CSV table of C-alpha atoms in Angstrom, one decimal:
chain,number,residue,atom,x,y,z
V,1,ALA,CA,83.2,111.0,86.6
V,2,GLN,CA,84.7,108.3,88.9
V,3,SER,CA,85.8,104.9,87.3
V,4,VAL,CA,87.8,101.9,88.0
V,5,THR,CA,89.6,99.9,85.1
V,6,GLN,CA,90.9,96.6,85.6
V,7,PRO,CA,92.4,95.8,82.2
V,8,ASP,CA,92.9,92.0,82.6
V,9,ILE,CA,89.7,89.9,82.7
V,10,HIS,CA,91.5,86.5,83.3
V,11,ILE,CA,94.9,85.8,84.5
V,12,THR,CA,96.6,82.4,84.9
V,13,VAL,CA,99.8,81.9,87.1
V,14,SER,CA,101.4,78.9,88.4
V,15,GLU,CA,101.4,78.1,92.1
V,16,GLY,CA,104.3,79.8,93.7
V,17,ALA,CA,104.8,82.4,91.0
V,18,SER,CA,104.4,86.1,91.5
V,19,LEU,CA,101.3,88.0,90.7
V,20,GLU,CA,100.3,91.5,89.9
V,21,LEU,CA,96.8,92.6,89.2
V,22,ARG,CA,96.2,96.0,87.5
V,23,CYS,CA,93.8,98.8,88.6
V,24,ASN,CA,93.7,102.2,87.3
V,25,TYR,CA,91.2,104.7,88.5
V,26,SER,CA,89.7,108.0,87.5
V,27,TYR,CA,88.6,110.3,90.4
V,28,GLY,CA,89.1,114.1,91.0
V,29,ALA,CA,90.0,114.3,94.5
V,30,THR,CA,92.2,112.2,96.8
V,31,PRO,CA,91.2,108.5,96.1
V,32,TYR,CA,90.2,106.0,98.8
V,33,LEU,CA,91.1,102.8,97.2
V,34,PHE,CA,90.3,99.2,98.1
V,35,TRP,CA,91.0,95.7,96.9
V,36,TYR,CA,88.2,92.9,97.6
V,37,VAL,CA,88.3,89.2,96.8
V,38,GLN,CA,85.3,87.2,95.8
V,39,SER,CA,85.2,83.5,95.8
V,40,PRO,CA,82.3,81.5,94.1
V,41,GLY,CA,79.0,82.0,96.1
V,42,GLN,CA,80.8,84.3,98.7
V,43,GLY,CA,80.5,87.9,99.4
V,44,LEU,CA,83.4,90.3,99.0
V,45,GLN,CA,86.1,90.2,101.5
V,46,LEU,CA,88.4,93.2,102.0
V,47,LEU,CA,92.1,92.5,101.2
V,48,LEU,CA,93.6,96.0,101.8
V,49,LYS,CA,92.8,99.8,101.5
V,50,TYR,CA,94.6,102.9,101.0
V,51,PHE,CA,93.5,106.1,102.7
V,52,SER,CA,96.6,108.2,102.9
V,53,GLY,CA,100.3,108.0,104.1
V,54,ASP,CA,102.7,105.3,103.1
V,55,THR,CA,101.8,104.3,99.3
V,56,LEU,CA,102.8,100.7,99.8
V,57,VAL,CA,100.0,98.9,101.8
V,58,GLN,CA,100.0,95.6,103.3
V,59,GLY,CA,97.0,93.4,103.5
V,60,ILE,CA,95.7,89.9,104.5
V,61,LYS,CA,96.8,86.7,102.9
V,62,GLY,CA,100.3,88.2,101.9
V,63,PHE,CA,98.9,90.7,99.5
V,64,GLU,CA,100.2,94.2,99.0
V,65,ALA,CA,99.4,97.2,96.8
V,66,GLU,CA,101.1,100.2,95.8
V,67,PHE,CA,99.3,103.7,95.0
V,68,LYS,CA,100.9,105.7,92.4
V,69,ARG,CA,99.2,108.9,91.9
V,70,SER,CA,101.2,109.8,88.9
V,71,GLN,CA,99.9,106.7,87.2
V,72,SER,CA,96.4,106.7,88.7
V,73,SER,CA,97.1,103.1,89.6
V,74,PHE,CA,96.7,100.9,92.5
V,75,ASN,CA,98.1,97.4,91.6
V,76,LEU,CA,97.8,94.4,93.7
V,77,ARG,CA,100.8,92.1,94.2
V,78,LYS,CA,101.6,88.8,95.8
V,79,PRO,CA,105.2,87.4,95.7
V,80,SER,CA,104.1,83.6,95.8
V,81,VAL,CA,100.7,82.6,94.8
V,82,HIS,CA,98.9,79.8,96.6
V,83,TRP,CA,96.1,77.5,94.9
V,84,SER,CA,93.6,78.9,97.3
V,85,ASP,CA,94.2,82.4,95.9
V,86,ALA,CA,92.2,81.4,93.0
V,87,ALA,CA,89.1,83.7,93.0
V,88,GLU,CA,87.9,87.0,91.4
V,89,TYR,CA,89.6,90.3,92.6
V,90,PHE,CA,87.8,93.6,92.4
V,91,CYS,CA,89.5,97.1,92.7
V,92,ALA,CA,87.2,99.9,94.2
V,93,VAL,CA,87.5,103.7,94.7
V,94,GLY,CA,85.5,105.3,97.6
V,95,ALA,CA,83.7,108.4,96.6
V,96,ASP,CA,81.3,111.0,97.9
V,97,ASN,CA,82.4,110.8,101.3
V,98,PHE,CA,82.2,107.0,101.2
V,99,ASN,CA,78.5,106.8,100.4
V,100,LYS,CA,79.3,104.5,97.5
V,101,PHE,CA,82.0,102.6,96.0
V,102,TYR,CA,82.9,102.4,92.4
V,103,PHE,CA,84.0,99.0,91.4
V,104,GLY,CA,86.2,97.8,88.5
V,105,SER,CA,84.8,94.9,86.4
V,106,GLY,CA,87.1,92.3,88.2
V,107,THR,CA,90.0,90.0,87.3
V,108,LYS,CA,89.6,86.3,87.6
V,109,LEU,CA,92.7,84.5,88.9
V,110,ASN,CA,93.3,80.9,88.0
V,111,VAL,CA,96.2,79.1,89.7
V,112,LYS,CA,97.9,76.2,87.9
V,113,PRO,CA,99.4,73.5,90.1
K,1,GLY,CA,80.7,87.7,115.4
K,2,ALA,CA,77.8,87.5,112.8
K,3,GLY,CA,78.5,89.2,109.4
K,4,VAL,CA,76.0,90.6,107.0
K,5,SER,CA,73.4,88.1,106.1
K,6,GLN,CA,71.0,88.1,103.1
K,7,SER,CA,68.0,86.1,102.3
K,8,PRO,CA,67.0,84.4,100.3
K,9,ARG,CA,70.4,83.3,98.7
K,10,TYR,CA,68.4,82.3,95.6
K,11,LYS,CA,65.3,83.6,94.1
K,12,VAL,CA,63.8,82.5,90.9
K,13,ALA,CA,60.9,84.8,89.7
K,14,LYS,CA,58.5,84.8,86.6
K,15,ARG,CA,58.7,88.0,84.6
K,16,GLY,CA,56.1,90.4,86.1
K,17,GLN,CA,56.3,89.1,89.6
K,18,ASP,CA,57.4,91.2,92.7
K,19,VAL,CA,60.3,90.3,94.7
K,20,ALA,CA,61.7,91.1,98.2
K,21,LEU,CA,65.2,90.7,99.2
K,22,ARG,CA,66.3,91.0,102.7
K,23,CYS,CA,69.5,92.2,104.4
K,24,ASP,CA,70.6,91.7,108.1
K,25,PRO,CA,73.6,94.2,108.6
K,26,ILE,CA,76.2,93.7,111.2
K,27,SER,CA,74.5,94.8,114.5
K,28,GLY,CA,75.1,98.5,115.3
K,29,HIS,CA,76.2,99.3,111.9
K,30,VAL,CA,75.1,102.9,110.8
K,31,SER,CA,75.5,102.8,107.1
K,32,LEU,CA,73.9,100.2,104.7
K,33,PHE,CA,74.6,99.8,100.9
K,34,TRP,CA,72.8,97.9,98.1
K,35,TYR,CA,74.7,96.9,95.1
K,36,GLN,CA,73.6,95.0,91.9
K,37,GLN,CA,76.1,92.7,90.3
K,38,ALA,CA,75.4,91.4,86.9
K,39,LEU,CA,77.1,88.3,85.5
K,40,GLY,CA,80.8,89.1,84.6
K,41,GLN,CA,80.7,92.5,86.1
K,42,GLY,CA,81.8,94.5,89.1
K,43,PRO,CA,79.1,95.5,91.7
K,44,GLU,CA,77.0,98.8,90.9
K,45,PHE,CA,76.0,100.9,93.4
K,46,LEU,CA,72.1,101.1,94.0
K,47,THR,CA,71.3,102.9,97.2
K,48,TYR,CA,72.6,104.0,100.6
K,49,PHE,CA,71.1,104.4,104.0
K,50,GLN,CA,72.5,106.0,107.3
K,51,ASN,CA,70.3,104.6,109.9
K,52,GLU,CA,66.8,104.8,108.6
K,53,ALA,CA,67.3,107.7,106.3
K,54,GLN,CA,67.9,106.9,102.6
K,55,LEU,CA,70.5,109.5,101.6
K,56,ASP,CA,71.3,108.3,98.1
K,57,LYS,CA,69.3,106.4,95.7
K,58,SER,CA,70.9,107.5,92.4
K,59,GLY,CA,71.8,104.1,91.3
K,60,LEU,CA,68.4,102.5,91.3
K,61,PRO,CA,67.7,101.6,87.8
K,62,SER,CA,64.1,102.5,87.7
K,63,ASP,CA,61.1,103.3,89.8
K,64,ARG,CA,60.4,99.6,90.0
K,65,PHE,CA,63.1,99.4,92.5
K,66,PHE,CA,62.4,100.5,96.0
K,67,ALA,CA,64.5,100.1,99.2
K,68,GLU,CA,63.6,100.6,102.9
K,69,ARG,CA,65.2,100.3,106.3
K,70,PRO,CA,62.3,101.5,108.5
K,71,GLU,CA,64.1,100.8,112.0
K,72,GLY,CA,67.6,101.7,111.0
K,73,SER,CA,68.6,97.9,110.9
K,74,VAL,CA,67.3,95.3,108.5
K,75,SER,CA,66.7,96.5,105.1
K,76,THR,CA,64.5,95.3,102.1
K,77,LEU,CA,65.1,95.8,98.5
K,78,LYS,CA,61.9,95.3,96.6
K,79,ILE,CA,61.6,94.8,92.7
K,80,GLN,CA,58.2,95.3,91.3
K,81,ARG,CA,57.2,93.7,88.0
K,82,THR,CA,60.5,92.0,87.4
K,83,GLN,CA,62.1,92.0,84.0
K,84,GLN,CA,64.8,89.7,82.7
K,85,GLU,CA,67.3,92.4,82.9
K,86,ASP,CA,66.9,92.5,86.7
K,87,SER,CA,68.7,89.1,86.9
K,88,ALA,CA,71.7,89.6,88.9
K,89,VAL,CA,73.3,89.1,92.2
K,90,TYR,CA,72.1,91.7,94.8
K,91,LEU,CA,74.7,92.5,97.4
K,92,CYS,CA,74.2,94.3,100.7
K,93,ALA,CA,77.0,95.9,102.7
K,94,SER,CA,77.0,97.5,106.0
K,95,SER,CA,79.7,99.9,107.7
K,96,PRO,CA,80.0,101.0,111.2
K,97,ASP,CA,79.7,104.8,110.5
K,98,ARG,CA,79.4,107.3,107.8
K,99,GLY,CA,83.0,108.2,107.7
K,100,TYR,CA,85.9,106.7,105.8
K,101,ASN,CA,85.7,102.9,106.4
K,102,GLU,CA,85.5,99.7,104.7
K,103,GLN,CA,82.1,98.0,103.7
K,104,PHE,CA,81.3,94.5,105.0
K,105,PHE,CA,79.5,92.6,102.4
K,106,GLY,CA,77.0,89.8,102.8
K,107,PRO,CA,76.9,86.7,100.3
K,108,GLY,CA,74.4,88.1,98.0
K,109,THR,CA,71.0,87.1,96.6
K,110,ARG,CA,71.0,85.7,93.1
K,111,LEU,CA,67.9,86.6,91.3
K,112,THR,CA,66.9,85.0,88.2
K,113,VAL,CA,63.9,86.3,86.1
K,114,LEU,CA,62.4,83.9,83.6
């Protein structure tokens, strides 16, 4: 069965520090992977997606993610975090010809000044 | 351009009441999805439409949940005889086609059942 695990419920980093949010997936076929960000009271905004090709994908707001098939991981990174990055981040895998997404339970990011 | 909109943004219902949640997808988007997001959890798939056809409703938690998209644009999620466990944020998303693509999400409707 398809599933997504985000091991870290909360993460706190200092502004300007680097960030890595972990995501592990379970899916039988080639996964289509996404990272979304959700600010309070807002909908989900797509940060980046991986379909095929280069395993390092660039997204908006300076985020990137690396697909590692051997580790079933798709970790999100940012070299220097800004206070405005404080939000909740969700990893998702697209399945069943994209008829549905399976989401992780999210990682809430706090940014210290 | 306009994104996905949902109404109402907040809904408080007494247990046993029926509610209807509306989703206006991005104009021209073929696919429409409903998700349920419980507090502290990620969204969970409820149902999927391609135009007016409901192709997957495997995520609807009970027969009290019903969704429709009669003209292939606006969709309504109806919950009959609401229960406290129905309290959640209901997210709607649309996608331009049925292929491999991102889903564009609305702001959600927060339903609280007392």
